[in-house]
mmCIF file of C-alpha atoms and ligand atoms in Angstrom:
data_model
loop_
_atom_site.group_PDB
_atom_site.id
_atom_site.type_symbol
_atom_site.label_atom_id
_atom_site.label_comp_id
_atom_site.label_asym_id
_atom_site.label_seq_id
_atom_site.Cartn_x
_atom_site.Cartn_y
_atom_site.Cartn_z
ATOM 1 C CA UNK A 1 95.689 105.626 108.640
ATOM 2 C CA UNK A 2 92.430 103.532 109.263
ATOM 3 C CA UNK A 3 90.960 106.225 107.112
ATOM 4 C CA UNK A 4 92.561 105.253 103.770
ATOM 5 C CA UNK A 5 92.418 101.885 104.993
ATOM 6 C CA UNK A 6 89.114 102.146 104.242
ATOM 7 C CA UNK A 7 89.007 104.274 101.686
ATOM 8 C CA UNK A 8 91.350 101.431 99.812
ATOM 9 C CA UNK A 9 89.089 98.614 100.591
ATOM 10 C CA UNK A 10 85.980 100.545 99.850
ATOM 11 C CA UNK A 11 87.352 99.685 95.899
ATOM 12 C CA UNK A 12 88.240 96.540 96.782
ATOM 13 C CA UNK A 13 84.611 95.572 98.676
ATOM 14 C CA UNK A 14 82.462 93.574 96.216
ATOM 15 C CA UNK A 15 78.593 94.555 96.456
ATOM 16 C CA UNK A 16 77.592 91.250 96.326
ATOM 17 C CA UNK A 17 79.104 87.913 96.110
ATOM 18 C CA UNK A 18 77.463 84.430 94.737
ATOM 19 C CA UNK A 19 78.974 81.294 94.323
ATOM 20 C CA UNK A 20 78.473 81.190 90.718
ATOM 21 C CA UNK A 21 77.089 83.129 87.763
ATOM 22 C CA UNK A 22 74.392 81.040 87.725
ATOM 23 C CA UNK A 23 73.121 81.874 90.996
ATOM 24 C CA UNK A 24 72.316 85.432 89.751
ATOM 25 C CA UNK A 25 68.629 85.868 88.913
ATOM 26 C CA UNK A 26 68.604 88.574 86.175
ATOM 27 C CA UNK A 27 65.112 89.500 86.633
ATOM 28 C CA UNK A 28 65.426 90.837 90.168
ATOM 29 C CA UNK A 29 68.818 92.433 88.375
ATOM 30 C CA UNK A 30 66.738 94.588 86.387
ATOM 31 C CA UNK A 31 64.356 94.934 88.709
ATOM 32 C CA UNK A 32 67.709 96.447 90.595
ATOM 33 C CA UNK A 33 68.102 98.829 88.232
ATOM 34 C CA UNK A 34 70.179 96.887 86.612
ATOM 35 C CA UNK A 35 70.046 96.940 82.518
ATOM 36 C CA UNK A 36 73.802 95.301 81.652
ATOM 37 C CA UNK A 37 76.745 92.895 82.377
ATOM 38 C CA UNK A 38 80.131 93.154 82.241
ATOM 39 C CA UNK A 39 81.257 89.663 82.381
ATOM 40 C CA UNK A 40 85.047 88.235 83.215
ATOM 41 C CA UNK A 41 85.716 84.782 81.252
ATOM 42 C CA UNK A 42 88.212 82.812 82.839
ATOM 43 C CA UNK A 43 87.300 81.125 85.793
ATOM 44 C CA UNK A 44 83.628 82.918 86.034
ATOM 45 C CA UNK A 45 82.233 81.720 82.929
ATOM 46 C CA UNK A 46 84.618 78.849 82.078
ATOM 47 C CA UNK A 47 87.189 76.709 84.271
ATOM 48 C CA UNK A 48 90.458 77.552 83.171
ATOM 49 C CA UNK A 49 90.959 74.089 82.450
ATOM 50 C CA UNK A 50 88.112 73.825 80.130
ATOM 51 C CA UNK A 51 87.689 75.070 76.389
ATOM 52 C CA UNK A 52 83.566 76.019 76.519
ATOM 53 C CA UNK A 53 80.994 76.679 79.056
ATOM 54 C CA UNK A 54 79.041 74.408 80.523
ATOM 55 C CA UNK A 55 75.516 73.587 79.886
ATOM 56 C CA UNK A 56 74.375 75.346 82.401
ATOM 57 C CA UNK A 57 76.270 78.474 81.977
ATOM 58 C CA UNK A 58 74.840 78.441 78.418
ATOM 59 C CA UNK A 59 71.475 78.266 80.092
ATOM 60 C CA UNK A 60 71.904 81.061 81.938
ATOM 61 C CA UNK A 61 73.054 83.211 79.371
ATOM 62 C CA UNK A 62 70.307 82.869 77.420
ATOM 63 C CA UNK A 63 67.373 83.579 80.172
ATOM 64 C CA UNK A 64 69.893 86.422 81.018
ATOM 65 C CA UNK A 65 70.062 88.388 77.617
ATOM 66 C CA UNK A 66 65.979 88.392 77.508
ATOM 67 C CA UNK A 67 66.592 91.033 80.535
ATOM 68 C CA UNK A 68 70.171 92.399 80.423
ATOM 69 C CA UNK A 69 71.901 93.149 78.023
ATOM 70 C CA UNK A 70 75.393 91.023 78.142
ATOM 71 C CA UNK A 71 79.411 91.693 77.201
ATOM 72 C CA UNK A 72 82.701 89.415 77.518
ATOM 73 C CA UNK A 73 85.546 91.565 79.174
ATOM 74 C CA UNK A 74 88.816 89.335 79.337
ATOM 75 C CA UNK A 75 92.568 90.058 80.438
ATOM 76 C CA UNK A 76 93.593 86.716 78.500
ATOM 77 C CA UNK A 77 95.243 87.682 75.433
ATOM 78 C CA UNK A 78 94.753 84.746 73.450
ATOM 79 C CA UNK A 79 91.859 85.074 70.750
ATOM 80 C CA UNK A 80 91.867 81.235 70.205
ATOM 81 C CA UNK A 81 91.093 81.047 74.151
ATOM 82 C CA UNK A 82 88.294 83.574 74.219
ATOM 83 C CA UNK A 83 86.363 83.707 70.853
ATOM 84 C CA UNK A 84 85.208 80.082 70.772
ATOM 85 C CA UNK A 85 83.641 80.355 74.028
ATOM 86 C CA UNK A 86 81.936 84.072 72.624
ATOM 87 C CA UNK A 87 80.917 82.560 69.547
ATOM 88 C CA UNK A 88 79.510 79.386 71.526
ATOM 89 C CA UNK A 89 77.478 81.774 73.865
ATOM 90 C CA UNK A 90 76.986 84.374 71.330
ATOM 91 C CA UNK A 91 77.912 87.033 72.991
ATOM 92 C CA UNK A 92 80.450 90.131 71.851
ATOM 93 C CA UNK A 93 83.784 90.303 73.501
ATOM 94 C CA UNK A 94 86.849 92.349 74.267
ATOM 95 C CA UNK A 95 90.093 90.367 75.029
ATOM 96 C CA UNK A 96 93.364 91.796 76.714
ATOM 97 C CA UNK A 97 91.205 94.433 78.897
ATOM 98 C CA UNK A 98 94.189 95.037 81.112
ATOM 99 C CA UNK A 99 91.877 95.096 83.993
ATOM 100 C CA UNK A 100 91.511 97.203 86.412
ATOM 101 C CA UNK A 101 92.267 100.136 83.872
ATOM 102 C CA UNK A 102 89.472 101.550 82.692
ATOM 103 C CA UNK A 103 90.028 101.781 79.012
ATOM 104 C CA UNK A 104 88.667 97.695 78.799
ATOM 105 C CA UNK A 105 85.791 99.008 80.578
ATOM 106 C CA UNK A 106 84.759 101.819 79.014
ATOM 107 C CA UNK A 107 84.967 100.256 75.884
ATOM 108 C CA UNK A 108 82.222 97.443 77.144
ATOM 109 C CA UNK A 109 80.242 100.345 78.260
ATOM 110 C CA UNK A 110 80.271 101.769 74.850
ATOM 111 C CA UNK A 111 79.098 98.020 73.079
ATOM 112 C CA UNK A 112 76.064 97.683 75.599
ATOM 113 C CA UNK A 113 75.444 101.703 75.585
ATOM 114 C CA UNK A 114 75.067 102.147 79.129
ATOM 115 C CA UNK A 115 76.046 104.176 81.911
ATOM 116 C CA UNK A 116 78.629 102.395 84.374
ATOM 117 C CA UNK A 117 75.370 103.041 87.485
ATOM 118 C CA UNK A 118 72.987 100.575 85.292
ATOM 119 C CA UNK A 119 76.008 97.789 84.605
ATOM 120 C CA UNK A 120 77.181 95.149 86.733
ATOM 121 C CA UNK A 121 80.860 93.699 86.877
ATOM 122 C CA UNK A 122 80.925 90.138 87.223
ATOM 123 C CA UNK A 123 84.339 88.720 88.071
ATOM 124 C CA UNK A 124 86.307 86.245 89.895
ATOM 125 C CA UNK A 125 89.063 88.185 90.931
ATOM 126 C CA UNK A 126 89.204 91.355 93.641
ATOM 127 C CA UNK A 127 92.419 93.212 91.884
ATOM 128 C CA UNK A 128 90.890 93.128 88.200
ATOM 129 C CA UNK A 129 86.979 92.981 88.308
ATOM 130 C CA UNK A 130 86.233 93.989 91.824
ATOM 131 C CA UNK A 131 88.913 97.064 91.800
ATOM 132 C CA UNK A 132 88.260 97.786 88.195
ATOM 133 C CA UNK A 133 84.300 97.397 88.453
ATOM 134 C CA UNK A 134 84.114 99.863 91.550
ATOM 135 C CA UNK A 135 86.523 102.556 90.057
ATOM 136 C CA UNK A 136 84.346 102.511 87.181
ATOM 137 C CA UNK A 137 81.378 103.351 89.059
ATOM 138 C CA UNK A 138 79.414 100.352 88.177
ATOM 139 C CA UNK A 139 77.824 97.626 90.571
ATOM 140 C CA UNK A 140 80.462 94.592 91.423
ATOM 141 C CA UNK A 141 79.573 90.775 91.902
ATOM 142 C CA UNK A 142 82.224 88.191 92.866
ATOM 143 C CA UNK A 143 82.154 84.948 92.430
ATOM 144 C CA UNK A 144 83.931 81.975 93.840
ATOM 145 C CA UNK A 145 86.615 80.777 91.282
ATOM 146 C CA UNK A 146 85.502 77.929 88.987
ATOM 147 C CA UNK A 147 89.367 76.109 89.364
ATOM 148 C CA UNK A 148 89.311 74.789 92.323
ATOM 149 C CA UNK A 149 93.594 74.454 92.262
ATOM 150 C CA UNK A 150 95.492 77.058 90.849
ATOM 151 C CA UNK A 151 98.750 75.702 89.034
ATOM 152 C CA UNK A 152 100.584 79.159 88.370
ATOM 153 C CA UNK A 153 102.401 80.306 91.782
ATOM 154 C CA UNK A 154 101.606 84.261 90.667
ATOM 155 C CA UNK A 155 97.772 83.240 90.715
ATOM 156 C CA UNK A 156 98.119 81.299 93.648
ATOM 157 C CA UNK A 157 99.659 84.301 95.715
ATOM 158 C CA UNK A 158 96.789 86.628 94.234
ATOM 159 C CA UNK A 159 94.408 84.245 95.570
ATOM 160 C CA UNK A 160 96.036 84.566 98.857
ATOM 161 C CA UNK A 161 96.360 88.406 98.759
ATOM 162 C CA UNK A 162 92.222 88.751 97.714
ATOM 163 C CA UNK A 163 91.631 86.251 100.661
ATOM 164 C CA UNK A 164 93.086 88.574 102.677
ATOM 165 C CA UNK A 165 91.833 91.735 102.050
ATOM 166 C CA UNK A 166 88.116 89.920 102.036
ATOM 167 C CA UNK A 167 88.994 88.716 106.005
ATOM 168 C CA UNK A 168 89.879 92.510 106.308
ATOM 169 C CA UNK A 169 87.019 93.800 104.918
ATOM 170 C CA UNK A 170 84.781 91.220 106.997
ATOM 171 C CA UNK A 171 86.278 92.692 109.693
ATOM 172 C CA UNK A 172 85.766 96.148 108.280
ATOM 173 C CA UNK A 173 82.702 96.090 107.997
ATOM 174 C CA UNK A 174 81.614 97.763 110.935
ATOM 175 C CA UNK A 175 83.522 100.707 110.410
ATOM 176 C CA UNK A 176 81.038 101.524 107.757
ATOM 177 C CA UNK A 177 83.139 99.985 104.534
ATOM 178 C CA UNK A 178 80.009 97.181 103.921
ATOM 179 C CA UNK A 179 77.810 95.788 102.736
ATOM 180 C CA UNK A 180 78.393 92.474 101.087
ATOM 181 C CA UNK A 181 75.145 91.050 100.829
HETATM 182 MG MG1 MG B 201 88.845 85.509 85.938
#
């Protein structure tokens, strides 16, 4: 039992969290090893509430793609939502990923022609980019959710269930399911 308890978190265990994208330095990335990103839209690169990035997400995109190379992987089906904020940060994209399968993945893998080991999966969410990011073999990075309230009741009990299993694996850890760093 505590055995695939931990062999079920182990997917669910981001290998690093920040606050936000911008707090990720892509140089020591690719010093890392590190030579792509997968990147989740809604609420990591853009509040839900908002149409386009920020300034300073725009920013960082562009001292990011002079070391890494850089792909949009959404679950939100809506074109209008997800192109304008591609086209704003120039970057190619893939919308309704149905995340955590790996058929969205794979097919980002094949636009920045990499292997899964030199990409990391940038997400705010533990069920779609964590779970999805890990079973694809690649490196995982959470971030703290850019909406601050969520108005749908099925995101707001997701947010509950990831808070959960990250107490869990906190106190998991020990038992060899780490590290977050
Ligand atoms: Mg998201």
């Amino acid at each position: 039992m505590e055995k695939s308890r931990g062999s079920l978190l182990r997917h669910l265990v981001p290998d690093e969290t920040v606050r936000r994208v911008e707090d990720l330095d892509p140089e020591r990335l690719a010093a890392e090893g590190i030579a792509g990103l997968i990147l989740d839209l809604d609420d990591t690169l853009v509040c839900a509430a908002d149409p386009l990035a920020t300034d300073g997400v725009c920013e960082w995109i562009e001292s990011t793609r002079a070391h890494l190379k850089v792909v949009i992987l959404s679950n939100n089906h809506r074109r209008h939502r997800v192109a304008p904020v591609a086209r704003q940060l120039s970057l190619p994209f893939i919308l309704r990923a149905f995340k955590p399968l790996r058929s969205g993945f794979r097919r980002a893998l094949e636009l920045l022609e990499l292997p899964a080991e030199q990409v990391a999966v940038v997400g705010d969410q533990v069920f779609t980019d964590v779970l999805g990011g890990r079973r694809l073999g690649a490196r995982t990075i959470l971030v703290t959710p850019l909406s601050a309230h969520e108005r749908r009741w099925a995101r707001r009990l997701m947010r509950r269930l990831e808070r959960t299993v990250l107490s869990g694996v906190q106190r998991t850890r020990a038992g060899g399911v780490g590290p977050l760093r």
